[in-house]
mmCIF file of C-alpha atoms and ligand atoms in Angstrom:
data_model
loop_
_atom_site.group_PDB
_atom_site.id
_atom_site.type_symbol
_atom_site.label_atom_id
_atom_site.label_comp_id
_atom_site.label_asym_id
_atom_site.label_seq_id
_atom_site.Cartn_x
_atom_site.Cartn_y
_atom_site.Cartn_z
ATOM 1 C CA UNK A 1 4.945 -9.171 94.590
ATOM 2 C CA UNK A 2 8.335 -10.853 94.176
ATOM 3 C CA UNK A 3 10.818 -9.490 91.678
ATOM 4 C CA UNK A 4 13.591 -11.692 90.333
ATOM 5 C CA UNK A 5 16.499 -10.059 88.501
ATOM 6 C CA UNK A 6 18.190 -11.703 85.504
ATOM 7 C CA UNK A 7 15.732 -14.588 85.647
ATOM 8 C CA UNK A 8 16.341 -17.370 83.092
ATOM 9 C CA UNK A 9 13.365 -17.667 80.763
ATOM 10 C CA UNK A 10 14.230 -20.864 78.840
ATOM 11 C CA UNK A 11 12.751 -23.111 81.591
ATOM 12 C CA UNK A 12 9.553 -21.056 81.393
ATOM 13 C CA UNK A 13 8.992 -21.903 77.736
ATOM 14 C CA UNK A 14 8.107 -25.173 76.012
ATOM 15 C CA UNK A 15 10.809 -24.634 73.362
ATOM 16 C CA UNK A 16 13.318 -24.444 76.216
ATOM 17 C CA UNK A 17 15.521 -21.776 74.656
ATOM 18 C CA UNK A 18 16.162 -18.078 75.263
ATOM 19 C CA UNK A 19 18.041 -15.782 77.643
ATOM 20 C CA UNK A 20 16.992 -14.024 80.832
ATOM 21 C CA UNK A 21 14.508 -11.357 81.793
ATOM 22 C CA UNK A 22 15.993 -8.166 83.251
ATOM 23 C CA UNK A 23 13.162 -8.469 85.804
ATOM 24 C CA UNK A 24 10.666 -11.285 86.216
ATOM 25 C CA UNK A 25 7.544 -10.742 88.297
ATOM 26 C CA UNK A 26 5.124 -13.517 89.135
ATOM 27 C CA UNK A 27 1.730 -12.006 89.823
ATOM 28 C CA UNK A 28 -0.809 -14.142 91.645
ATOM 29 C CA UNK A 29 -3.389 -11.369 92.098
ATOM 30 C CA UNK A 30 -4.706 -8.635 89.861
ATOM 31 C CA UNK A 31 -3.320 -6.113 92.373
ATOM 32 C CA UNK A 32 0.144 -7.551 91.733
ATOM 33 C CA UNK A 33 -0.305 -7.143 87.988
ATOM 34 C CA UNK A 34 -1.098 -3.475 88.604
ATOM 35 C CA UNK A 35 2.023 -3.180 90.795
ATOM 36 C CA UNK A 36 4.088 -4.802 88.036
ATOM 37 C CA UNK A 37 2.792 -2.220 85.554
ATOM 38 C CA UNK A 38 3.903 0.595 87.919
ATOM 39 C CA UNK A 39 7.277 -1.117 88.457
ATOM 40 C CA UNK A 40 7.941 -1.185 84.694
ATOM 41 C CA UNK A 41 6.725 2.368 84.173
ATOM 42 C CA UNK A 42 8.888 3.784 86.984
ATOM 43 C CA UNK A 43 11.954 2.244 85.347
ATOM 44 C CA UNK A 44 10.793 3.185 81.848
ATOM 45 C CA UNK A 45 11.139 -0.446 80.776
ATOM 46 C CA UNK A 46 8.896 -2.303 78.345
ATOM 47 C CA UNK A 47 6.589 -4.906 79.854
ATOM 48 C CA UNK A 48 5.965 -8.340 78.387
ATOM 49 C CA UNK A 49 3.311 -10.744 79.628
ATOM 50 C CA UNK A 50 4.292 -14.387 79.525
ATOM 51 C CA UNK A 51 1.686 -17.107 79.902
ATOM 52 C CA UNK A 52 2.864 -20.705 79.950
ATOM 53 C CA UNK A 53 5.530 -19.920 77.321
ATOM 54 C CA UNK A 54 4.026 -22.461 74.930
ATOM 55 C CA UNK A 55 3.855 -20.285 71.840
ATOM 56 C CA UNK A 56 6.953 -18.105 72.076
ATOM 57 C CA UNK A 57 10.514 -18.072 70.809
ATOM 58 C CA UNK A 58 12.588 -15.968 73.225
ATOM 59 C CA UNK A 59 15.847 -14.530 71.904
ATOM 60 C CA UNK A 60 19.156 -15.838 73.272
ATOM 61 C CA UNK A 61 19.875 -12.326 74.609
ATOM 62 C CA UNK A 62 16.640 -12.468 76.587
ATOM 63 C CA UNK A 63 14.274 -9.605 77.288
ATOM 64 C CA UNK A 64 15.639 -6.282 78.499
ATOM 65 C CA UNK A 65 12.499 -5.294 80.329
ATOM 66 C CA UNK A 66 9.935 -6.495 82.827
ATOM 67 C CA UNK A 67 8.409 -9.907 82.180
ATOM 68 C CA UNK A 68 5.209 -10.596 84.068
ATOM 69 C CA UNK A 69 3.975 -14.110 84.519
ATOM 70 C CA UNK A 70 0.322 -14.118 85.419
ATOM 71 C CA UNK A 71 -0.379 -16.917 87.890
ATOM 72 C CA UNK A 72 -3.919 -15.830 88.919
ATOM 73 C CA UNK A 73 -5.987 -19.003 88.963
ATOM 74 C CA UNK A 74 -9.609 -18.239 89.831
ATOM 75 C CA UNK A 75 -12.602 -19.599 87.872
ATOM 76 C CA UNK A 76 -16.180 -18.520 88.570
ATOM 77 C CA UNK A 77 -19.103 -20.433 87.034
ATOM 78 C CA UNK A 78 -22.655 -19.140 86.470
ATOM 79 C CA UNK A 79 -25.440 -21.302 85.153
ATOM 80 C CA UNK A 80 -27.360 -19.911 82.173
ATOM 81 C CA UNK A 81 -30.569 -21.219 80.538
ATOM 82 C CA UNK A 82 -28.484 -22.928 77.809
ATOM 83 C CA UNK A 83 -25.472 -24.010 79.834
ATOM 84 C CA UNK A 84 -22.988 -21.892 81.776
ATOM 85 C CA UNK A 85 -20.673 -18.945 81.644
ATOM 86 C CA UNK A 86 -17.230 -19.180 83.156
ATOM 87 C CA UNK A 87 -15.061 -16.238 84.060
ATOM 88 C CA UNK A 88 -11.479 -17.432 84.382
ATOM 89 C CA UNK A 89 -8.335 -15.545 85.313
ATOM 90 C CA UNK A 90 -5.935 -15.230 82.394
ATOM 91 C CA UNK A 91 -3.354 -17.256 84.346
ATOM 92 C CA UNK A 92 -5.541 -20.379 84.597
ATOM 93 C CA UNK A 93 -4.055 -23.302 82.706
ATOM 94 C CA UNK A 94 -6.127 -23.793 79.548
ATOM 95 C CA UNK A 95 -6.383 -27.544 79.960
ATOM 96 C CA UNK A 96 -7.551 -27.155 83.574
ATOM 97 C CA UNK A 97 -10.438 -25.085 82.222
ATOM 98 C CA UNK A 98 -11.169 -27.739 79.580
ATOM 99 C CA UNK A 99 -11.331 -30.364 82.356
ATOM 100 C CA UNK A 100 -13.581 -28.196 84.509
ATOM 101 C CA UNK A 101 -15.995 -27.799 81.572
ATOM 102 C CA UNK A 102 -15.926 -31.564 80.923
ATOM 103 C CA UNK A 103 -16.757 -32.229 84.592
ATOM 104 C CA UNK A 104 -19.862 -30.082 84.130
ATOM 105 C CA UNK A 105 -20.754 -31.740 80.797
ATOM 106 C CA UNK A 106 -20.449 -28.428 78.956
ATOM 107 C CA UNK A 107 -19.738 -28.355 75.216
ATOM 108 C CA UNK A 108 -17.750 -25.692 73.375
ATOM 109 C CA UNK A 109 -14.047 -26.186 74.145
ATOM 110 C CA UNK A 110 -13.745 -29.988 74.249
ATOM 111 C CA UNK A 111 -11.876 -30.223 70.929
ATOM 112 C CA UNK A 112 -9.354 -27.702 72.266
ATOM 113 C CA UNK A 113 -8.217 -30.232 74.893
ATOM 114 C CA UNK A 114 -4.523 -30.832 75.431
ATOM 115 C CA UNK A 115 -3.323 -27.484 74.079
ATOM 116 C CA UNK A 116 -0.613 -26.260 76.438
ATOM 117 C CA UNK A 117 -0.892 -22.659 77.625
ATOM 118 C CA UNK A 118 -2.984 -20.335 79.726
ATOM 119 C CA UNK A 119 -6.473 -18.932 79.250
ATOM 120 C CA UNK A 120 -4.943 -15.523 78.424
ATOM 121 C CA UNK A 121 -2.645 -17.046 75.807
ATOM 122 C CA UNK A 122 -5.544 -18.999 74.332
ATOM 123 C CA UNK A 123 -7.418 -15.743 73.721
ATOM 124 C CA UNK A 124 -4.440 -13.828 72.285
ATOM 125 C CA UNK A 125 -3.790 -16.661 69.860
ATOM 126 C CA UNK A 126 -7.421 -17.621 69.230
ATOM 127 C CA UNK A 127 -6.315 -21.230 69.595
ATOM 128 C CA UNK A 128 -7.966 -23.736 67.343
ATOM 129 C CA UNK A 129 -8.140 -27.457 66.836
ATOM 130 C CA UNK A 130 -10.393 -29.980 65.078
ATOM 131 C CA UNK A 131 -12.696 -27.275 63.748
ATOM 132 C CA UNK A 132 -13.191 -25.383 67.042
ATOM 133 C CA UNK A 133 -11.664 -22.023 67.838
ATOM 134 C CA UNK A 134 -11.638 -20.126 71.080
ATOM 135 C CA UNK A 135 -13.650 -17.324 69.451
ATOM 136 C CA UNK A 136 -16.664 -19.703 69.228
ATOM 137 C CA UNK A 137 -17.225 -19.403 72.986
ATOM 138 C CA UNK A 138 -15.654 -16.028 73.793
ATOM 139 C CA UNK A 139 -17.957 -13.471 75.415
ATOM 140 C CA UNK A 140 -15.570 -10.821 76.738
ATOM 141 C CA UNK A 141 -12.230 -10.131 78.390
ATOM 142 C CA UNK A 142 -11.399 -7.720 81.159
ATOM 143 C CA UNK A 143 -8.250 -5.871 80.204
ATOM 144 C CA UNK A 144 -5.908 -3.315 81.716
ATOM 145 C CA UNK A 145 -3.906 -1.016 79.470
ATOM 146 C CA UNK A 146 -0.333 -0.961 80.775
ATOM 147 C CA UNK A 147 0.252 2.467 79.193
ATOM 148 C CA UNK A 148 -2.767 4.262 80.668
ATOM 149 C CA UNK A 149 -3.946 1.979 83.543
ATOM 150 C CA UNK A 150 -7.408 2.113 81.979
ATOM 151 C CA UNK A 151 -9.579 -0.951 82.702
ATOM 152 C CA UNK A 152 -11.861 -1.943 79.808
ATOM 153 C CA UNK A 153 -14.026 -4.837 78.706
ATOM 154 C CA UNK A 154 -13.290 -6.135 75.212
ATOM 155 C CA UNK A 155 -16.270 -7.880 73.648
ATOM 156 C CA UNK A 156 -16.221 -10.506 70.933
ATOM 157 C CA UNK A 157 -16.982 -7.863 68.289
ATOM 158 C CA UNK A 158 -13.945 -5.813 69.351
ATOM 159 C CA UNK A 159 -11.641 -8.786 69.798
ATOM 160 C CA UNK A 160 -11.188 -9.057 65.984
ATOM 161 C CA UNK A 161 -10.536 -12.772 66.081
ATOM 162 C CA UNK A 162 -8.993 -14.345 63.009
ATOM 163 C CA UNK A 163 -7.027 -17.445 62.144
ATOM 164 C CA UNK A 164 -4.693 -17.773 65.182
ATOM 165 C CA UNK A 165 -4.865 -14.051 65.799
ATOM 166 C CA UNK A 166 -6.841 -11.389 67.635
ATOM 167 C CA UNK A 167 -6.903 -7.734 68.583
ATOM 168 C CA UNK A 168 -4.824 -8.684 71.654
ATOM 169 C CA UNK A 169 -1.941 -9.877 69.512
ATOM 170 C CA UNK A 170 -1.585 -6.403 68.041
ATOM 171 C CA UNK A 171 -2.553 -4.291 71.092
ATOM 172 C CA UNK A 172 0.807 -4.635 72.785
ATOM 173 C CA UNK A 173 -0.181 -2.727 75.933
ATOM 174 C CA UNK A 174 -3.423 -4.654 76.599
ATOM 175 C CA UNK A 175 -2.977 -7.026 79.532
ATOM 176 C CA UNK A 176 -5.786 -9.585 79.780
ATOM 177 C CA UNK A 177 -6.935 -10.077 83.366
ATOM 178 C CA UNK A 178 -10.031 -12.295 83.057
ATOM 179 C CA UNK A 179 -11.898 -14.006 80.272
ATOM 180 C CA UNK A 180 -15.566 -14.996 80.072
ATOM 181 C CA UNK A 181 -16.642 -17.909 77.894
ATOM 182 C CA UNK A 182 -20.130 -19.192 77.157
ATOM 183 C CA UNK A 183 -20.446 -22.980 77.169
ATOM 184 C CA UNK A 184 -23.446 -25.045 76.232
ATOM 185 C CA UNK A 185 -25.199 -28.049 77.746
ATOM 186 C CA UNK A 186 -26.160 -29.189 74.226
ATOM 187 C CA UNK A 187 -23.946 -30.187 71.338
ATOM 188 C CA UNK A 188 -23.654 -28.532 67.917
ATOM 189 C CA UNK A 189 -23.027 -31.286 65.354
ATOM 190 C CA UNK A 190 -20.034 -30.704 63.089
ATOM 191 C CA UNK A 191 -17.913 -32.508 60.539
ATOM 192 C CA UNK A 192 -15.231 -34.530 62.307
ATOM 193 C CA UNK A 193 -11.590 -34.024 61.339
ATOM 194 C CA UNK A 194 -10.154 -37.218 59.912
ATOM 195 C CA UNK A 195 -8.196 -38.269 63.031
ATOM 196 C CA UNK A 196 -11.396 -38.088 65.091
ATOM 197 C CA UNK A 197 -13.466 -39.765 62.383
ATOM 198 C CA UNK A 198 -10.932 -42.634 62.336
ATOM 199 C CA UNK A 199 -11.089 -42.865 66.120
ATOM 200 C CA UNK A 200 -14.871 -43.124 65.960
ATOM 201 C CA UNK A 201 -14.662 -45.831 63.279
ATOM 202 C CA UNK A 202 -12.292 -47.699 65.597
ATOM 203 C CA UNK A 203 -14.968 -47.639 68.306
ATOM 204 C CA UNK A 204 -13.784 -44.674 70.412
ATOM 205 C CA UNK A 205 -16.905 -43.081 71.976
ATOM 206 C CA UNK A 206 -17.311 -39.401 71.088
ATOM 207 C CA UNK A 207 -20.762 -38.461 72.364
ATOM 208 C CA UNK A 208 -20.018 -36.998 75.779
ATOM 209 C CA UNK A 209 -17.810 -33.996 76.439
ATOM 210 C CA UNK A 210 -15.421 -36.063 78.564
ATOM 211 C CA UNK A 211 -15.106 -38.713 75.841
ATOM 212 C CA UNK A 212 -14.131 -36.087 73.259
ATOM 213 C CA UNK A 213 -11.600 -34.532 75.606
ATOM 214 C CA UNK A 214 -9.948 -37.904 76.206
ATOM 215 C CA UNK A 215 -10.034 -38.817 72.488
ATOM 216 C CA UNK A 216 -8.390 -35.523 71.481
ATOM 217 C CA UNK A 217 -5.746 -35.896 74.199
ATOM 218 C CA UNK A 218 -4.962 -39.432 73.025
ATOM 219 C CA UNK A 219 -4.556 -38.262 69.400
ATOM 220 C CA UNK A 220 -2.387 -35.339 70.429
ATOM 221 C CA UNK A 221 -0.181 -37.535 72.605
ATOM 222 C CA UNK A 222 0.416 -39.833 69.624
ATOM 223 C CA UNK A 223 0.853 -37.087 67.076
ATOM 224 C CA UNK A 224 2.679 -34.218 68.752
ATOM 225 C CA UNK A 225 5.995 -34.258 70.617
ATOM 226 C CA UNK A 226 5.829 -34.028 74.370
ATOM 227 C CA UNK A 227 7.304 -30.752 75.577
ATOM 228 C CA UNK A 228 8.764 -32.522 78.639
ATOM 229 C CA UNK A 229 11.094 -34.598 76.450
ATOM 230 C CA UNK A 230 11.861 -32.253 73.546
ATOM 231 C CA UNK A 231 11.414 -28.537 73.012
ATOM 232 C CA UNK A 232 8.507 -27.553 70.800
ATOM 233 C CA UNK A 233 5.830 -24.875 70.579
ATOM 234 C CA UNK A 234 3.011 -26.719 68.828
ATOM 235 C CA UNK A 235 2.467 -25.719 65.215
ATOM 236 C CA UNK A 236 5.288 -23.319 64.354
ATOM 237 C CA UNK A 237 3.647 -22.063 61.137
ATOM 238 C CA UNK A 238 0.094 -21.234 60.119
ATOM 239 C CA UNK A 239 -1.668 -23.053 57.311
ATOM 240 C CA UNK A 240 -1.730 -20.585 54.395
ATOM 241 C CA UNK A 241 -5.089 -19.340 53.162
ATOM 242 C CA UNK A 242 -4.772 -18.511 49.464
ATOM 243 C CA UNK A 243 -6.806 -17.657 46.325
ATOM 244 C CA UNK A 244 -8.835 -20.510 44.873
ATOM 245 C CA UNK A 245 -7.020 -20.197 41.507
ATOM 246 C CA UNK A 246 -3.623 -20.409 43.187
ATOM 247 C CA UNK A 247 -4.790 -23.429 45.180
ATOM 248 C CA UNK A 248 -5.840 -25.159 41.963
ATOM 249 C CA UNK A 249 -2.393 -24.568 40.432
ATOM 250 C CA UNK A 250 -0.746 -25.991 43.546
ATOM 251 C CA UNK A 251 -2.966 -29.054 43.440
ATOM 252 C CA UNK A 252 -1.789 -29.693 39.883
ATOM 253 C CA UNK A 253 1.847 -29.488 41.022
ATOM 254 C CA UNK A 254 1.228 -31.445 44.235
ATOM 255 C CA UNK A 255 -1.577 -33.956 43.616
ATOM 256 C CA UNK A 256 -3.259 -34.949 46.871
ATOM 257 C CA UNK A 257 -2.578 -31.610 48.592
ATOM 258 C CA UNK A 258 -5.327 -31.320 51.265
ATOM 259 C CA UNK A 259 -7.419 -28.189 50.712
ATOM 260 C CA UNK A 260 -10.285 -26.754 52.719
ATOM 261 C CA UNK A 261 -12.640 -24.188 51.207
ATOM 262 C CA UNK A 262 -13.183 -21.107 53.353
ATOM 263 C CA UNK A 263 -16.453 -19.160 53.664
ATOM 264 C CA UNK A 264 -14.828 -16.164 51.885
ATOM 265 C CA UNK A 265 -14.071 -18.240 48.760
ATOM 266 C CA UNK A 266 -10.378 -18.664 49.542
ATOM 267 C CA UNK A 267 -8.760 -21.995 50.288
ATOM 268 C CA UNK A 268 -6.775 -23.164 53.311
ATOM 269 C CA UNK A 269 -4.036 -25.632 52.400
ATOM 270 C CA UNK A 270 -2.400 -28.086 54.801
ATOM 271 C CA UNK A 271 1.160 -26.798 55.073
ATOM 272 C CA UNK A 272 2.284 -29.859 57.074
ATOM 273 C CA UNK A 273 1.361 -32.072 54.101
ATOM 274 C CA UNK A 274 3.074 -29.720 51.651
ATOM 275 C CA UNK A 275 6.322 -29.697 53.652
ATOM 276 C CA UNK A 276 6.214 -33.429 54.120
ATOM 277 C CA UNK A 277 4.939 -34.867 50.823
ATOM 278 C CA UNK A 278 5.291 -31.883 48.467
ATOM 279 C CA UNK A 279 8.755 -30.609 49.421
ATOM 280 C CA UNK A 280 10.077 -33.885 50.851
ATOM 281 C CA UNK A 281 11.059 -32.282 54.151
ATOM 282 C CA UNK A 282 9.892 -35.016 56.536
ATOM 283 C CA UNK A 283 12.290 -34.983 59.499
ATOM 284 C CA UNK A 284 14.391 -32.206 57.834
ATOM 285 C CA UNK A 285 17.203 -31.457 60.320
ATOM 286 C CA UNK A 286 19.803 -28.766 60.894
ATOM 287 C CA UNK A 287 21.926 -29.512 63.984
ATOM 288 C CA UNK A 288 19.661 -29.772 67.017
ATOM 289 C CA UNK A 289 16.562 -28.466 65.207
ATOM 290 C CA UNK A 290 14.228 -30.494 63.013
ATOM 291 C CA UNK A 291 10.747 -30.777 61.576
ATOM 292 C CA UNK A 292 8.776 -33.286 63.613
ATOM 293 C CA UNK A 293 8.463 -36.569 61.737
ATOM 294 C CA UNK A 294 4.743 -37.003 62.490
ATOM 295 C CA UNK A 295 3.643 -33.431 61.739
ATOM 296 C CA UNK A 296 5.899 -31.123 59.760
ATOM 297 C CA UNK A 297 4.207 -27.952 61.030
ATOM 298 C CA UNK A 298 5.959 -28.593 64.333
ATOM 299 C CA UNK A 299 9.598 -27.627 64.893
ATOM 300 C CA UNK A 300 11.413 -29.669 67.518
ATOM 301 C CA UNK A 301 14.444 -28.337 69.390
ATOM 302 C CA UNK A 302 16.741 -30.901 71.000
ATOM 303 C CA UNK A 303 19.162 -30.082 73.825
ATOM 304 C CA UNK A 304 21.754 -27.550 72.751
ATOM 305 C CA UNK A 305 19.533 -25.669 70.299
ATOM 306 C CA UNK A 306 19.502 -21.879 70.558
ATOM 307 C CA UNK A 307 16.858 -19.351 69.581
ATOM 308 C CA UNK A 308 19.121 -18.262 66.725
ATOM 309 C CA UNK A 309 19.285 -21.871 65.453
ATOM 310 C CA UNK A 310 15.489 -22.177 65.542
ATOM 311 C CA UNK A 311 14.963 -18.824 63.873
ATOM 312 C CA UNK A 312 17.466 -19.631 61.102
ATOM 313 C CA UNK A 313 15.824 -23.029 60.614
ATOM 314 C CA UNK A 314 12.361 -21.471 60.382
ATOM 315 C CA UNK A 315 13.688 -18.925 57.870
ATOM 316 C CA UNK A 316 15.095 -21.710 55.738
ATOM 317 C CA UNK A 317 11.694 -23.439 55.710
ATOM 318 C CA UNK A 318 10.000 -20.131 54.843
ATOM 319 C CA UNK A 319 12.433 -19.567 51.946
ATOM 320 C CA UNK A 320 12.011 -23.108 50.611
ATOM 321 C CA UNK A 321 8.208 -22.768 50.601
ATOM 322 C CA UNK A 322 8.448 -19.340 48.956
ATOM 323 C CA UNK A 323 10.760 -20.658 46.230
ATOM 324 C CA UNK A 324 8.634 -23.728 45.535
ATOM 325 C CA UNK A 325 5.160 -22.210 45.732
ATOM 326 C CA UNK A 326 5.443 -18.427 45.860
ATOM 327 C CA UNK A 327 3.632 -18.453 49.224
ATOM 328 C CA UNK A 328 4.981 -16.336 52.080
ATOM 329 C CA UNK A 329 4.107 -18.514 55.072
ATOM 330 C CA UNK A 330 3.525 -16.948 58.456
ATOM 331 C CA UNK A 331 4.667 -18.041 61.878
ATOM 332 C CA UNK A 332 2.191 -18.977 64.548
ATOM 333 C CA UNK A 333 4.899 -18.769 67.220
ATOM 334 C CA UNK A 334 5.681 -15.266 68.453
ATOM 335 C CA UNK A 335 9.277 -14.037 68.803
ATOM 336 C CA UNK A 336 10.089 -12.104 71.980
ATOM 337 C CA UNK A 337 13.286 -10.051 72.120
ATOM 338 C CA UNK A 338 15.526 -9.456 69.138
ATOM 339 C CA UNK A 339 17.068 -12.321 67.199
ATOM 340 C CA UNK A 340 19.921 -10.813 65.161
HETATM 341 P P1 NAP B 401 -4.524 -32.607 60.495
HETATM 342 O O1 NAP B 401 -5.736 -33.261 61.008
HETATM 343 O O2 NAP B 401 -3.356 -33.426 60.048
HETATM 344 O O3 NAP B 401 -4.924 -31.611 59.338
HETATM 345 C C1 NAP B 401 -3.928 -30.808 58.696
HETATM 346 C C2 NAP B 401 -4.489 -29.416 58.545
HETATM 347 O O4 NAP B 401 -5.620 -29.459 57.709
HETATM 348 C C3 NAP B 401 -4.927 -28.880 59.879
HETATM 349 O O5 NAP B 401 -3.975 -27.965 60.301
HETATM 350 C C4 NAP B 401 -6.319 -28.342 59.657
HETATM 351 O O6 NAP B 401 -6.395 -26.925 59.714
HETATM 352 C C5 NAP B 401 -6.703 -28.745 58.265
HETATM 353 N N1 NAP B 401 -7.901 -29.602 58.317
HETATM 354 C C6 NAP B 401 -7.952 -30.942 58.516
HETATM 355 N N2 NAP B 401 -9.228 -31.378 58.454
HETATM 356 C C7 NAP B 401 -10.000 -30.307 58.203
HETATM 357 C C8 NAP B 401 -11.392 -30.103 58.024
HETATM 358 N N3 NAP B 401 -12.250 -31.127 58.073
HETATM 359 N N4 NAP B 401 -11.828 -28.851 57.805
HETATM 360 C C9 NAP B 401 -10.965 -27.823 57.745
HETATM 361 N N5 NAP B 401 -9.647 -27.935 57.917
HETATM 362 C C10 NAP B 401 -9.155 -29.163 58.135
HETATM 363 O O7 NAP B 401 -3.992 -31.579 61.602
HETATM 364 P P2 NAP B 401 -3.091 -31.864 62.896
HETATM 365 O O8 NAP B 401 -1.757 -31.273 62.682
HETATM 366 O O9 NAP B 401 -3.196 -33.274 63.337
HETATM 367 O O10 NAP B 401 -3.813 -30.967 63.968
HETATM 368 C C11 NAP B 401 -5.114 -31.315 64.409
HETATM 369 C C12 NAP B 401 -5.788 -30.063 64.906
HETATM 370 O O11 NAP B 401 -5.105 -29.567 66.045
HETATM 371 C C13 NAP B 401 -5.763 -28.940 63.859
HETATM 372 O O12 NAP B 401 -6.986 -28.265 63.913
HETATM 373 C C14 NAP B 401 -4.633 -28.072 64.317
HETATM 374 O O13 NAP B 401 -4.786 -26.724 63.939
HETATM 375 C C15 NAP B 401 -4.753 -28.252 65.806
HETATM 376 N N6 NAP B 401 -3.534 -27.892 66.505
HETATM 377 C C16 NAP B 401 -3.547 -26.720 67.173
HETATM 378 C C17 NAP B 401 -2.432 -26.275 67.819
HETATM 379 C C18 NAP B 401 -2.483 -24.946 68.509
HETATM 380 O O14 NAP B 401 -3.486 -24.285 68.525
HETATM 381 N N7 NAP B 401 -1.404 -24.504 69.052
HETATM 382 C C19 NAP B 401 -1.275 -27.057 67.820
HETATM 383 C C20 NAP B 401 -1.288 -28.246 67.140
HETATM 384 C C21 NAP B 401 -2.436 -28.658 66.457
HETATM 385 P P3 NAP B 401 -6.622 -26.100 61.068
HETATM 386 O O15 NAP B 401 -5.279 -25.980 61.666
HETATM 387 O O16 NAP B 401 -7.155 -24.804 60.584
HETATM 388 O O17 NAP B 401 -7.585 -26.855 61.919
#
């Protein structure tokens, strides 16, 4: 186990902002994760697990504690009568797992292609795209509790998955070690999101797993900023899910507002559309921070931006939406450390 003191965290995040970790430990085995837990406990410091840093806003003051970056990379595949199960270390890059499934012609996570992050982060966040969510394939996760050292297996029923959330998001001491997903050798037909439907109309093949993976990656490359050129953390906000009556009122105020009925009778509205067309905030900019021109749910941070700038910008967006619609929008991106 190597311990780095006062390690800069900004380069370890896709937003590219934030201060240092008091201690940074990169753990390439589960034994090292256990050592890191002891290290933090001996010093009575809080422990934070960082995946690929693709969904976090780290404060400019950094994290006064132990930050553990899980770099365990093993994947074990088992054939099943209907496809395969894969058990992947939490540190495996999510898109590497998507590719490995595509190589085996296994359906289940192909529409989640191109999402930056690790397998562990994907579970915490219950990542979703184009109508698929991680929870669709989740079987269980092996977890260690950093407060008690207890090793447990969290099943799908206990994982309490919701819209971009899970039990793991709230259970601050649960460190995910490995994740098992169930993938299928046959497809489950579903309604295509409009970008994919347009691609199919344009002749893009979407039958095979590999074809879907490539189509989704091509759409994402066109539509979302590339973290290598500008800081971003994917969708910064969640799409609000609201009462049907409230949604109807909003549609009267903002004709054309995309709405998607939910199984529980509520309605999900497309916040990106609302910010862009409803509130006229396309490309809205404050200093080095702006809403991405192609998708207003994404906040882009140019060189020179700080965590405080991004947080203040996000608060301004939240306040504008609240004033215009009465909706308290929620952030998808998690803040680590304290932004005063
Ligand atoms: P989009 O296609 O422009 O659609 C805007 C929003 O409307 C989406 O956020 C989506 O909600 C919802 N939507 C569209 N078609 C729908 C349908 N047929 N049924 C139900 N809901 C529908 O969205 P986009 O910004 O280009 O993103 C495409 C997909 O990638 C979305 O699913 C988005 O969530 C996902 N994405 C995920 C991440 C991430 O996990 N970090 C980052 C960026 C984009 P949902 O968000 O609930 O799908």
